[in-house]
Short mmCIF file of C-alpha atoms in Angstrom, two decimals:
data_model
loop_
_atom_site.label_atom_id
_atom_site.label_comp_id
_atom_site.label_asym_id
_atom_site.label_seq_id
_atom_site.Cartn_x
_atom_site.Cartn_y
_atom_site.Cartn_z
CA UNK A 1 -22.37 2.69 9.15
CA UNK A 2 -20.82 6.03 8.80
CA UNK A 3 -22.27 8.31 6.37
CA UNK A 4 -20.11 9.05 3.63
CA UNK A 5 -18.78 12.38 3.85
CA UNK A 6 -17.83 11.54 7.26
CA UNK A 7 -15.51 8.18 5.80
CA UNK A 8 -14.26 11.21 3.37
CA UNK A 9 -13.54 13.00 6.13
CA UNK A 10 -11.57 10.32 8.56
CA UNK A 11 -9.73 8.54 5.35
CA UNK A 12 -8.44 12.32 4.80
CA UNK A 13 -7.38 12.65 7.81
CA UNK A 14 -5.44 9.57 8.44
CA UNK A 15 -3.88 10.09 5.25
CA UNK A 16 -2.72 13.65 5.85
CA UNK A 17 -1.44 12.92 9.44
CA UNK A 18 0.33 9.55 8.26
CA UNK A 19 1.91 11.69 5.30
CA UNK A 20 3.03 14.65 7.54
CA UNK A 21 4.70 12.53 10.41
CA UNK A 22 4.46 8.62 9.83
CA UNK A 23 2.22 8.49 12.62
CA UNK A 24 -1.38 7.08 12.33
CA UNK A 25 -3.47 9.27 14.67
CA UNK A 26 -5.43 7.28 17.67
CA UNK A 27 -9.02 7.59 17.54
CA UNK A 28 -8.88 9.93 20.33
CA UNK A 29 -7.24 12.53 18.54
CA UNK A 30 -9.18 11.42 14.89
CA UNK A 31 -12.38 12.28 17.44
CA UNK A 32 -11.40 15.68 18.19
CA UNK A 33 -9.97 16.28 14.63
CA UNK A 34 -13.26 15.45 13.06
CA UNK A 35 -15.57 16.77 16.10
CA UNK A 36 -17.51 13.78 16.55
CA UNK A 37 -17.99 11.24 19.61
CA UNK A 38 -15.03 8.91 20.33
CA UNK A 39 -16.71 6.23 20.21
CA UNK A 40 -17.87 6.80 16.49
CA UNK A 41 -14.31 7.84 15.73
CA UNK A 42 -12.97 3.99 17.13
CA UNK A 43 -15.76 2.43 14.86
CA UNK A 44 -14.87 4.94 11.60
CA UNK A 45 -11.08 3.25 12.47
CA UNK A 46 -12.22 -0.15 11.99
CA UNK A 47 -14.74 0.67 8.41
CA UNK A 48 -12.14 2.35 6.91
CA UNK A 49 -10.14 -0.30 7.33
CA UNK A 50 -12.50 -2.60 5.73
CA UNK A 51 -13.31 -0.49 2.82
CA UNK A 52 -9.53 0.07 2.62
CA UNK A 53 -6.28 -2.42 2.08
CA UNK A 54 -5.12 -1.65 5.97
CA UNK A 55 -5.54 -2.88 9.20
CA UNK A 56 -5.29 -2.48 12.77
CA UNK A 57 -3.16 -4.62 15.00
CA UNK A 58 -4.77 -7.61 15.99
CA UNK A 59 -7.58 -7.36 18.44
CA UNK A 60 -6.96 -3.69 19.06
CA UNK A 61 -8.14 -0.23 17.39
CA UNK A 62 -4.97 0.83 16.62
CA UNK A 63 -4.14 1.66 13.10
CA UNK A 64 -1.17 -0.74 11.73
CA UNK A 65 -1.00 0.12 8.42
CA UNK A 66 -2.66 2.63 6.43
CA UNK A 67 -1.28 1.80 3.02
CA UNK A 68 0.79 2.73 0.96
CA UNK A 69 2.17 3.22 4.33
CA UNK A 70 3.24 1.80 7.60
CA UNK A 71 2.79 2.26 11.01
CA UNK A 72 4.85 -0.73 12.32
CA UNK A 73 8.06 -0.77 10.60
CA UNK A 74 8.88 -2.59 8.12
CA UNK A 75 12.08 -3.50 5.91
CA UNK A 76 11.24 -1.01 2.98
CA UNK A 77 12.19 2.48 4.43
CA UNK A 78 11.26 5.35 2.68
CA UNK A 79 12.55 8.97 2.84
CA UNK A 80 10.64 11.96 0.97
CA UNK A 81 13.10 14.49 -0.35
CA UNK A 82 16.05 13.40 1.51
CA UNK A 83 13.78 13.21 4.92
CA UNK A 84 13.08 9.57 6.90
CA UNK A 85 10.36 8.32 8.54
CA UNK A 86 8.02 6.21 7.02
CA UNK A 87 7.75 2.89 6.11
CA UNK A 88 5.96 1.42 3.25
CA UNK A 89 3.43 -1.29 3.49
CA UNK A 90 5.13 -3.65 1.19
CA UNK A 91 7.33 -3.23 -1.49
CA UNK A 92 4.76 -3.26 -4.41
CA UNK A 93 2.64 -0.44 -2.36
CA UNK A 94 6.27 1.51 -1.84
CA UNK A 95 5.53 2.28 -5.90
CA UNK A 96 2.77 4.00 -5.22
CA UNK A 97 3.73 6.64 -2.27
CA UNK A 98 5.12 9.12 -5.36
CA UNK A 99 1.31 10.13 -5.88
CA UNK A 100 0.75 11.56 -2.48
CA UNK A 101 4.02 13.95 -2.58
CA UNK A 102 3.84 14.91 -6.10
CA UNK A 103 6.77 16.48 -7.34
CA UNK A 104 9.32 15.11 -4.17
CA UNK A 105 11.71 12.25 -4.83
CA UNK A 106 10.51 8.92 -2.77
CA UNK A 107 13.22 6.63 -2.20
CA UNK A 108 12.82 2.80 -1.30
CA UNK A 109 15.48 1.27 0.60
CA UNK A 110 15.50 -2.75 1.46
CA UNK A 111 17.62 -5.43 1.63
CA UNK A 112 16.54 -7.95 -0.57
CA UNK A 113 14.51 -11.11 1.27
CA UNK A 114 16.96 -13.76 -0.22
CA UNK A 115 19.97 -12.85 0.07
CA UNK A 116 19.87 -9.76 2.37
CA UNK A 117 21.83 -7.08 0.00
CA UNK A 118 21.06 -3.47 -0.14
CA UNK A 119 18.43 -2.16 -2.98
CA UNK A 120 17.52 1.09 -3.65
CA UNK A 121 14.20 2.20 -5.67
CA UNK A 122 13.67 5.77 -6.51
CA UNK A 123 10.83 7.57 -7.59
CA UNK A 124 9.48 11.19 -8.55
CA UNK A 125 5.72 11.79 -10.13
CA UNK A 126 5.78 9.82 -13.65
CA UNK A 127 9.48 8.54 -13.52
CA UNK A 128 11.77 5.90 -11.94
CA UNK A 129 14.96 7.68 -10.97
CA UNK A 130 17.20 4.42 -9.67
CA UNK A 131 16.88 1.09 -10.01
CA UNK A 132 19.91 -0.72 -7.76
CA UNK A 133 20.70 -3.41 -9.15
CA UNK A 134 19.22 -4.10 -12.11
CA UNK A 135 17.12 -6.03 -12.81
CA UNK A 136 15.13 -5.50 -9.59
CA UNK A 137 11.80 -7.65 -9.71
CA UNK A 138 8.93 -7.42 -7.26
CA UNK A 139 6.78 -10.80 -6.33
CA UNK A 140 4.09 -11.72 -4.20
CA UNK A 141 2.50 -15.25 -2.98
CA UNK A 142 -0.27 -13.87 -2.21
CA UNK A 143 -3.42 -12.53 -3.60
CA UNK A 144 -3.41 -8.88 -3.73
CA UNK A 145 -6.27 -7.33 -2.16
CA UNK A 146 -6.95 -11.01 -0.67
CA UNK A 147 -9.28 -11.95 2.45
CA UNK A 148 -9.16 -8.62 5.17
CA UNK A 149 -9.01 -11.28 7.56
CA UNK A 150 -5.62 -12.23 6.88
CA UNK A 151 -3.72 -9.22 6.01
CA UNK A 152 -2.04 -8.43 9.82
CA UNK A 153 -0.58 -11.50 9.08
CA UNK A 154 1.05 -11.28 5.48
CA UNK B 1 4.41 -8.41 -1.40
CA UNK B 2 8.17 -8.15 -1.56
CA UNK B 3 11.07 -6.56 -3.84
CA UNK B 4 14.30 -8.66 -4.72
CA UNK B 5 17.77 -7.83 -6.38
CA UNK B 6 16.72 -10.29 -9.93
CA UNK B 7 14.25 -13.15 -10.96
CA UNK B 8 16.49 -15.72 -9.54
CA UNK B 9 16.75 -14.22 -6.17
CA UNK B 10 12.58 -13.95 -5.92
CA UNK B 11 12.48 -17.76 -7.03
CA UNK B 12 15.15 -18.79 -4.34
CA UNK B 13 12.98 -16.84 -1.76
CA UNK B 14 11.75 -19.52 1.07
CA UNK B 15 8.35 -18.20 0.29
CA UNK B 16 8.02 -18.59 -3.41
CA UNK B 17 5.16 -20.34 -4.73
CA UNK B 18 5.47 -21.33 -8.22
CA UNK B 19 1.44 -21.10 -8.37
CA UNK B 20 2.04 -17.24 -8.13
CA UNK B 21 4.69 -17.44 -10.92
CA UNK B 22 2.39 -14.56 -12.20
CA UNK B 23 3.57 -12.27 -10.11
CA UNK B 24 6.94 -12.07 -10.88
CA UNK B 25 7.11 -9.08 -12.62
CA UNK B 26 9.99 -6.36 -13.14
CA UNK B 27 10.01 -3.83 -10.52
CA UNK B 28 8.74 -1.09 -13.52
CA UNK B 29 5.56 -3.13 -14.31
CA UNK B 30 4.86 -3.16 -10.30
CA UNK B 31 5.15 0.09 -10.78
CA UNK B 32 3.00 0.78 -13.34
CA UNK B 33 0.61 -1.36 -12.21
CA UNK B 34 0.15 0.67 -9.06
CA UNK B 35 -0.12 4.08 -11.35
CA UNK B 36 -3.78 2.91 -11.51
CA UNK B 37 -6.52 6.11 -10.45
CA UNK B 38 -7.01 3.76 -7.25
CA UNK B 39 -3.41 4.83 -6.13
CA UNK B 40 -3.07 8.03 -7.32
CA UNK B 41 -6.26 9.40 -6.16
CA UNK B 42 -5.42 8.58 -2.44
CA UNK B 43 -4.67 12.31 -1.68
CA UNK B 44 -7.82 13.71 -2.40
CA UNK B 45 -10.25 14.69 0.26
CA UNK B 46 -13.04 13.00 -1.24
CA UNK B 47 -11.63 9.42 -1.91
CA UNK B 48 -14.39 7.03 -0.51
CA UNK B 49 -16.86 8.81 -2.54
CA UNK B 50 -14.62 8.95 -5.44
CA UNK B 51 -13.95 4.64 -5.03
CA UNK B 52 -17.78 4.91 -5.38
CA UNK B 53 -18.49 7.07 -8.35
CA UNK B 54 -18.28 5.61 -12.12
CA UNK B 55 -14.77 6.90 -12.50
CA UNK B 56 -13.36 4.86 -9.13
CA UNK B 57 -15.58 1.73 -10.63
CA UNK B 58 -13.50 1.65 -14.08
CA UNK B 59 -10.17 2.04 -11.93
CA UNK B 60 -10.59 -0.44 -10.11
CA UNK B 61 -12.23 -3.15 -12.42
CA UNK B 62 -8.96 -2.05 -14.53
CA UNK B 63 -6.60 -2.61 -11.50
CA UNK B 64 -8.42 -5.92 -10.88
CA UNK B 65 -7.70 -7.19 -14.66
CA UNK B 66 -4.03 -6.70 -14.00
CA UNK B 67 -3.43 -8.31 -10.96
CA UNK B 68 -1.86 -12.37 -11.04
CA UNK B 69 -4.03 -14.47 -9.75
CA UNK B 70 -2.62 -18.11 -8.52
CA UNK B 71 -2.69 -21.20 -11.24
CA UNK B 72 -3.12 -24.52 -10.77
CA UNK B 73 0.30 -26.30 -10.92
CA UNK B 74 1.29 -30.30 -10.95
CA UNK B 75 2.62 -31.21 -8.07
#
């Protein structure tokens, strides 16, 4: 296992590249970021994905989702301060995005997974900007935080 | 883990499951919910460590006593 100010060190910098450009980085570049062996930096993917609520596609080492984010799109697209692309990992982690742009407006936008219509959700540090429509709810069948094992698949 | 336009559409929903009836929640308590240190400490450059120390502990034994968890319904 990977000492701990090295996880500190890879969790930062996923988060900081996934922030700046939507992009996950491969553990190629996360190698040469961090200056350690690329092997390690394939095996820090995978246990910080297991300490974390992400995951990597499916029998691969690539990064899927690294929430509150997305790497594979998904139907909640979010724009920071008028600028797209990102996607958020669901629609209860789209709530928390605001805390890793403080003081930029995060904006949700979906269609809603009954009936397909247009919502908007929008967000800035402490307060919730727009609600469209009222009385927007958000639900899950799910376990949050459930087995790692089946979270590709949710 | 999904958003919908009111109650009524989440319950319509193909995948609804009336055993996580729990988790229908206005889009505001989701959101306060995931106010919780465990989110909002994301951006630091310490955050495994900090999941680790005391502080991260309470957060998330906090966030844990909030979440719905699935009942047992007749069938």
């Amino acid at each position: 296992m990977a000492e701990l100010e090295l996880l500190d060190r890879g969790y930062s910098a996923i988060m900081s590249a996934v922030i700046d450009s939507g992009r996950a980085p491969h553990f190629t570049e996360l190698a040469a970021e961090l200056e350690i062996e690329i092997e390690a930096a394939r095996e820090l993917v995978h246990e910080l994905v297991g300490m974390t609520p992400g995951w990597v596609h499916p029998g691969t080492d690539l990064l899927a989702s690294f929430p509150p984010l997305n790497m594979q799109p998904t139907q909640y697209q979010v724009t920071i301060d008028g600028q797209g692309g990102w996607y958020a990992q669901c629609g209860l982690e789209a709530t928390a995005i605001r805390w890793l742009v403080p003081g930029k407006t995060v904006t949700i936008e979906a269609p809603c997974l009954c009936c397909g219509e247009a919502m908007v959700l929008e967000m800035c540090d402490e307060e919730i900007v727009t609600v469209e429509p009222e009385p927007m709810v958000g639900y899950t069948s799910a376990e949050i935080g459930g087995s790692a094992d089946s979270r590709p698949f949710r | 883990m999904n958003l919908f336009r009111s109650e009524e559409h989440a319950r319509n929903w193909v995948g609804y499951d009336d055993s996580m009836s729990a988790a229908l929640k206005p889009v505001a308590e989701w959101a306060d919910i995931f106010s919780n240190p465990f989110f909002r400490q994301r951006g630091r450059s310490d955050y495994i460590s900090w999941t680790r120390s005391e502080e991260g502990g309470a957060a998330f034994k906090e966030l844990r006593s909030r979440l719905p968890r699935p009942v047992e319904t007749d069938s």
